[in-house]
PDB file of C-alpha atoms in Angstrom:
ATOM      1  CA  UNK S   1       0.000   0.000   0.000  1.00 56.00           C
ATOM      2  CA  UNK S   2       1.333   3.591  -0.952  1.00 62.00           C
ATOM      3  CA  UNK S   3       2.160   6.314   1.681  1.00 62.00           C
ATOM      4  CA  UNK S   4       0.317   9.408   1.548  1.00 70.00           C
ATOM      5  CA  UNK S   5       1.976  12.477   0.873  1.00 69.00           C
ATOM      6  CA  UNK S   6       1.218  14.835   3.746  1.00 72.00           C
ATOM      7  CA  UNK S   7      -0.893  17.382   2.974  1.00 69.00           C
ATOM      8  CA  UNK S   8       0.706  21.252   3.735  1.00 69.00           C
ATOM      9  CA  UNK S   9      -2.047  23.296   5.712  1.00 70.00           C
ATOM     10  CA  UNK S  10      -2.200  27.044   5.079  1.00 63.00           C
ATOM     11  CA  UNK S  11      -3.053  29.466   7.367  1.00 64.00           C
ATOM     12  CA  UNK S  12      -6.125  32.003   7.135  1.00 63.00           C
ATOM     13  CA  UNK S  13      -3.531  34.541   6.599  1.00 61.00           C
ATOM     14  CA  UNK S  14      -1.585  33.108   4.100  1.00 58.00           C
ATOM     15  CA  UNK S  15      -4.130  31.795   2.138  1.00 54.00           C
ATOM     16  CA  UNK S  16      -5.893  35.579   1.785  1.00 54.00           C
ATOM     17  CA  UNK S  17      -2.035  36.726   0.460  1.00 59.00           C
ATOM     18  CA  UNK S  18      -1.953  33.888  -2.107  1.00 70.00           C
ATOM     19  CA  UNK S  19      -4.870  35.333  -4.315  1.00 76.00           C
ATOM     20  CA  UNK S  20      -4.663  39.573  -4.501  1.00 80.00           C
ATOM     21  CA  UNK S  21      -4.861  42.101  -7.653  1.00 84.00           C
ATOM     22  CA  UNK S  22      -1.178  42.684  -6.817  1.00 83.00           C
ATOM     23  CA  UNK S  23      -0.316  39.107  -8.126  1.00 84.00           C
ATOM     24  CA  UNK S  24      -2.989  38.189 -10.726  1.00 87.00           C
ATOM     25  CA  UNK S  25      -1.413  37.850 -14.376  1.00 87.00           C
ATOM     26  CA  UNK S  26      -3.032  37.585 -17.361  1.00 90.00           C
ATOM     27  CA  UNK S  27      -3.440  33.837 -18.981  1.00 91.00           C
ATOM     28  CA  UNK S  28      -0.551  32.707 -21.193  1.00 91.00           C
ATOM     29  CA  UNK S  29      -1.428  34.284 -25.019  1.00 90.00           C
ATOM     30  CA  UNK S  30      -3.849  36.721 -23.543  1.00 93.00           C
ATOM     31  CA  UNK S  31      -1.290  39.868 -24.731  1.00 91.00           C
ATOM     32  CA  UNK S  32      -0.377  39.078 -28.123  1.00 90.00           C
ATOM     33  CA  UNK S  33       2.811  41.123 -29.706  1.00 89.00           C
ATOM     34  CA  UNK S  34       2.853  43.484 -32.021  1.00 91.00           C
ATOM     35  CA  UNK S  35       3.094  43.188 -35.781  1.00 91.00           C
ATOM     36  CA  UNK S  36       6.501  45.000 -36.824  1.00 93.00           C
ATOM     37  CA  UNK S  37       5.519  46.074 -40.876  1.00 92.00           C
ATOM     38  CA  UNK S  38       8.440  46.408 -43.292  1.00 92.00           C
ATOM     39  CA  UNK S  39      11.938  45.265 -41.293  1.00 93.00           C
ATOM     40  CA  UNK S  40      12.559  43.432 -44.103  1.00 93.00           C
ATOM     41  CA  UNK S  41      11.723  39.789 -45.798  1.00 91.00           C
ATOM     42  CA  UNK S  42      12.492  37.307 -42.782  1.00 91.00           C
ATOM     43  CA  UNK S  43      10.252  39.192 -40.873  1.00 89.00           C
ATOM     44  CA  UNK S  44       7.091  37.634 -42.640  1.00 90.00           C
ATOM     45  CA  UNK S  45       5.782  41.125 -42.912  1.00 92.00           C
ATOM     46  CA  UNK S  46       8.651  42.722 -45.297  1.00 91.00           C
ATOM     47  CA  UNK S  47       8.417  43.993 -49.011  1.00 91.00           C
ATOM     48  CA  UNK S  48       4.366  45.118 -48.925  1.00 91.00           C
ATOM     49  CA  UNK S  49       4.105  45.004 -45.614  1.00 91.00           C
ATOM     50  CA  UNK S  50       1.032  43.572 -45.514  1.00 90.00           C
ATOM     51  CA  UNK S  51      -0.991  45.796 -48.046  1.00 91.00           C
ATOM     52  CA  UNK S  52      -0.965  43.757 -51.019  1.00 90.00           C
ATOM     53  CA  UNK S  53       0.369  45.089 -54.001  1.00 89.00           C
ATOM     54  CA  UNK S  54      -0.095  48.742 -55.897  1.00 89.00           C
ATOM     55  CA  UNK S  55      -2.782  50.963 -56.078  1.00 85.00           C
ATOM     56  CA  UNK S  56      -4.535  53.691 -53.680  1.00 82.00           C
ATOM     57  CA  UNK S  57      -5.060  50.937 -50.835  1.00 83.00           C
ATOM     58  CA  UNK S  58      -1.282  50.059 -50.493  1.00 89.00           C
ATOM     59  CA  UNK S  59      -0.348  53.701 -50.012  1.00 88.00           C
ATOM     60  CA  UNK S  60       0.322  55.751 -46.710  1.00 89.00           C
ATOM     61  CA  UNK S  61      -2.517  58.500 -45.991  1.00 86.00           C
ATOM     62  CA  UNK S  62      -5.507  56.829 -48.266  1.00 79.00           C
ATOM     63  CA  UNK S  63      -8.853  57.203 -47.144  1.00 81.00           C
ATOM     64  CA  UNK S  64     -12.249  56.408 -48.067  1.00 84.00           C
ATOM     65  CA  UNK S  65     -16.030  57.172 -46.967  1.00 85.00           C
ATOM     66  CA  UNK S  66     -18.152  54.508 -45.295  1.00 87.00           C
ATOM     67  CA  UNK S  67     -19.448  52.692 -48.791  1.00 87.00           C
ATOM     68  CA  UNK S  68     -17.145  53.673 -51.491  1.00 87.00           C
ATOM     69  CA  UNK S  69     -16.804  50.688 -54.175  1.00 87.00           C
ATOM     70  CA  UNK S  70     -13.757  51.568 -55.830  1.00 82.00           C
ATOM     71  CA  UNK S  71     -14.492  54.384 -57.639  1.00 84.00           C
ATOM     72  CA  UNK S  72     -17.832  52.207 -58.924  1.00 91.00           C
ATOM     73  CA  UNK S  73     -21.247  54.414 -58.308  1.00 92.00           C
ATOM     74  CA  UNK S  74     -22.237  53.397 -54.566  1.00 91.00           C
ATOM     75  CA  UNK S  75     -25.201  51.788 -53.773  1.00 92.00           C
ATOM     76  CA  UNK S  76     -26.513  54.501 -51.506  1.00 89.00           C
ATOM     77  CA  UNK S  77     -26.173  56.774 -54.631  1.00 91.00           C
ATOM     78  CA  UNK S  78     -28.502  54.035 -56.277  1.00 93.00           C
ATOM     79  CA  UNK S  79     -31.168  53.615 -54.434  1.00 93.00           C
ATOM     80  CA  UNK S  80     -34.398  55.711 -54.688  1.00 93.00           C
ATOM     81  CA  UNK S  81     -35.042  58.130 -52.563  1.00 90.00           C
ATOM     82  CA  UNK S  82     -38.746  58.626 -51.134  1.00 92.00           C
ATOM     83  CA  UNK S  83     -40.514  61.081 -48.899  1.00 92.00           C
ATOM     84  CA  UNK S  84     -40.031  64.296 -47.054  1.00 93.00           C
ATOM     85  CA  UNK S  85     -39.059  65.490 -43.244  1.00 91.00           C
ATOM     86  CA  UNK S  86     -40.062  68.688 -42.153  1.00 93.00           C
ATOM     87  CA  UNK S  87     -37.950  70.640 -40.157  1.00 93.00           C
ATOM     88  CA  UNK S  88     -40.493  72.531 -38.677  1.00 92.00           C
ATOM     89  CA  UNK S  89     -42.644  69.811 -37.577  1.00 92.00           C
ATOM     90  CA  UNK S  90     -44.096  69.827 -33.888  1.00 92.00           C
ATOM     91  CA  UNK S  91     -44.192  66.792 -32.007  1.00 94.00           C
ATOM     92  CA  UNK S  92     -46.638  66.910 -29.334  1.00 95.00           C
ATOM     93  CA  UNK S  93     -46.741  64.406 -25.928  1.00 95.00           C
ATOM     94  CA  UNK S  94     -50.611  63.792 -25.948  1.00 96.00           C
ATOM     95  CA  UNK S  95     -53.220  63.269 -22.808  1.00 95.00           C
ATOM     96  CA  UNK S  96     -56.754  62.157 -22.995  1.00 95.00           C
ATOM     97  CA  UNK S  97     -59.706  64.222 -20.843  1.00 94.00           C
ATOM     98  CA  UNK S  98     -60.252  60.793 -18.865  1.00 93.00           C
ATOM     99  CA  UNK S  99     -56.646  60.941 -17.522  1.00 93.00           C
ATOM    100  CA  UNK S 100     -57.222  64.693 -16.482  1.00 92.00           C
ATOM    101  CA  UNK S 101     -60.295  63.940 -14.709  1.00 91.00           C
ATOM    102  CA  UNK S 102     -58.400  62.166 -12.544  1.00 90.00           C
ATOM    103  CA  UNK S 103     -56.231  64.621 -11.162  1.00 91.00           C
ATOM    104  CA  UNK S 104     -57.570  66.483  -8.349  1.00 90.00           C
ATOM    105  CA  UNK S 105     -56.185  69.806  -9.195  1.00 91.00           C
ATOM    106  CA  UNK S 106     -58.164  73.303 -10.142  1.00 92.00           C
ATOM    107  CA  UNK S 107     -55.062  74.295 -12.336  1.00 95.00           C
ATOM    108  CA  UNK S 108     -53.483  71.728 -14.729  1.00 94.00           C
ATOM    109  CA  UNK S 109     -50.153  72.592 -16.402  1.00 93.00           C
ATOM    110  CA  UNK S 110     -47.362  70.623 -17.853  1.00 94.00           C
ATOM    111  CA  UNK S 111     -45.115  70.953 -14.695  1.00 94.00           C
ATOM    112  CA  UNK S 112     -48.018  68.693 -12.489  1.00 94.00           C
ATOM    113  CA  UNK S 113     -48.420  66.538 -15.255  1.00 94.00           C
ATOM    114  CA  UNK S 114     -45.106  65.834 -15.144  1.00 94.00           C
ATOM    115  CA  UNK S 115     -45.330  65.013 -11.682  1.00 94.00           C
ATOM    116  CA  UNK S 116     -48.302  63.237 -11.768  1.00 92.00           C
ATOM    117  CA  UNK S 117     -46.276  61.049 -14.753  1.00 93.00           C
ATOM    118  CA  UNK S 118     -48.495  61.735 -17.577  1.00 93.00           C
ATOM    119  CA  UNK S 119     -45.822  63.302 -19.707  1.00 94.00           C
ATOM    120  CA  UNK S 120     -42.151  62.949 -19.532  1.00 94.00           C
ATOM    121  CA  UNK S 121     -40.899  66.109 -20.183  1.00 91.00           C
ATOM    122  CA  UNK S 122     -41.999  69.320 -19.341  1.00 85.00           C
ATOM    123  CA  UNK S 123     -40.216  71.291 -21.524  1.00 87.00           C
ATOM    124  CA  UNK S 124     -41.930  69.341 -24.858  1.00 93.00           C
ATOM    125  CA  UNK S 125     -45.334  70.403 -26.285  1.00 95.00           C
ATOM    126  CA  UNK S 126     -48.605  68.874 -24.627  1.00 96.00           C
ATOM    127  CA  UNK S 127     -52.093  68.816 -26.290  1.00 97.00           C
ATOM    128  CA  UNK S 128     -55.124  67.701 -24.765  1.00 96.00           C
ATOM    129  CA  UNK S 129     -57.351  65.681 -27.123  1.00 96.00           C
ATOM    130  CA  UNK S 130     -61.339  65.336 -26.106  1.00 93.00           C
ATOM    131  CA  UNK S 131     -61.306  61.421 -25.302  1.00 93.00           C
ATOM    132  CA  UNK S 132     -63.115  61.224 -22.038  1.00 92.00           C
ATOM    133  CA  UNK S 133     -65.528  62.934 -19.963  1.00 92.00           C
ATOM    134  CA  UNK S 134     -64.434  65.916 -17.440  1.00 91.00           C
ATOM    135  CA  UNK S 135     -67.102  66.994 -14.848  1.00 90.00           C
ATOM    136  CA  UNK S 136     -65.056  69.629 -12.777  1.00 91.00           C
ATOM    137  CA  UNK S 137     -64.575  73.112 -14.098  1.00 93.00           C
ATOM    138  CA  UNK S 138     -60.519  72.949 -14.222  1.00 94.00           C
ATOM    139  CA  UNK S 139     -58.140  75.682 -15.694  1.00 95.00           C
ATOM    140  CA  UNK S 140     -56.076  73.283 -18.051  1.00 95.00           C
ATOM    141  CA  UNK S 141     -52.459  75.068 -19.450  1.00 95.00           C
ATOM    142  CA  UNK S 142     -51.550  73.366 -22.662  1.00 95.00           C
ATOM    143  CA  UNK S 143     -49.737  74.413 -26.182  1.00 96.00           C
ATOM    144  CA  UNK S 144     -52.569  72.812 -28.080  1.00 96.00           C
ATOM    145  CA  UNK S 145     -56.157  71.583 -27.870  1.00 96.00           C
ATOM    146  CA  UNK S 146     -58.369  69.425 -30.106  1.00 96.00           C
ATOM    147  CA  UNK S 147     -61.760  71.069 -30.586  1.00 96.00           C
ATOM    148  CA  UNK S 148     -63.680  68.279 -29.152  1.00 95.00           C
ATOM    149  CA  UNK S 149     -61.443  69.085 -25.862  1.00 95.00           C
ATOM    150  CA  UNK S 150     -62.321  72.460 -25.996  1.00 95.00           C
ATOM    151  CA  UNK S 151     -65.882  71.930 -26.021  1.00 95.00           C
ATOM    152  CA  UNK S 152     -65.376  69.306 -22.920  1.00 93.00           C
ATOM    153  CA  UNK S 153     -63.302  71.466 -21.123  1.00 94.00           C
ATOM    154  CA  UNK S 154     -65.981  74.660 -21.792  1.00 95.00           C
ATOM    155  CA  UNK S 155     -69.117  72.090 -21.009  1.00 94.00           C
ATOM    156  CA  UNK S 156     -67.751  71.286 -17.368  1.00 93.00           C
ATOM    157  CA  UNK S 157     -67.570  74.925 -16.980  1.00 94.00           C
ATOM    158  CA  UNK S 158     -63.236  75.384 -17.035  1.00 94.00           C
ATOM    159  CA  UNK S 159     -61.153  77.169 -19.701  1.00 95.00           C
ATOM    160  CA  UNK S 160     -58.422  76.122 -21.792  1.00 95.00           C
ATOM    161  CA  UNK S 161     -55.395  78.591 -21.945  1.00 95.00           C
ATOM    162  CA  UNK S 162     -52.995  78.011 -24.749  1.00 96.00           C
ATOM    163  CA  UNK S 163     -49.240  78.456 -23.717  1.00 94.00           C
ATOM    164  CA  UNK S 164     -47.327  80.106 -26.516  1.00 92.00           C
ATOM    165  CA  UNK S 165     -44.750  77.605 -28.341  1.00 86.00           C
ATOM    166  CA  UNK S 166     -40.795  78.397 -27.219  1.00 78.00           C
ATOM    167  CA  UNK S 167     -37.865  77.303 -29.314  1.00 63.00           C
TER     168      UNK S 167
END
């Protein structure tokens, strides 16, 4: 029957110092070496040094666009182009009479929306569209209204005040 080899306690102590961020190393082939170009042909990277032969690609400085072809026409250049974006087009965050009717408030502007989470930015344009019944006469502060909301808003006895648009 073979002996066992005895087994080498560690102490508490030591055995915190063996693992630390002072002493952990990378794996073996995690860091690989740099790739001298052009120190000649037993280097493996000599004579082209590694750009292939002629042309704008092998020279120092060239530069091209995302989707040039090689001087062919470029596909984006190709391709039809459809519709329109208006730069002056206003994008509105939009809130329904039933959700105002459920704020207890006797004025409504965007800052208690806000904080009552109906809107997520203050600062953006709100309009108030007429889905939903309001029964309390309410002062509501908006930069738009639909005229079904209007007529709502008049009906339970409140008024609508438009804020003027800042940009």
């Amino acid at each position: 029957m073979k002996s066992k080899a005895p087994v080498k306690k560690i102490k508490k102590a030591q055995a915190v110092q063996l693992v630390g961020l002072f002493n952990l190393r990378a794996p073996a082939g995690a860091h690989k070496g740099r790739k001298y170009l052009g120190r000649g042909s037993s280097s493996g990277h000599g004579k082209t040094s590694t750009r292939g032969s002629k042309g704008q690609t092998s020279r120092a400085g060239r530069h091209f666009y995302l989707g040039f072809e090689g001087g062919q026409s470029p596909l984006i250049r190709k391709m039809p182009k459809r519709g329109f974006n208006s730069i002056f087009r206003k994008e509105y965050q939009i809130i329904n009479l039933a959700n105002l009717a459920k704020i207890k408030e006797t004025v409504i502007n965007p800052e208690l929306l806000r904080l009552k989470g109906l809107i997520k930015d203050k600062n953006k344009l709100v309009k108030i569209l007429g889905e939903g019944v309001i029964k309390s006469p309410v002062t509501i502060q908006a930069h738009a209204f639909s005229k079904k909301a209007l007529e709502e808003i008049k009906k339970a006895g409140g008024t609508a005040e438009v804020i003027p648009e800042t940009r």
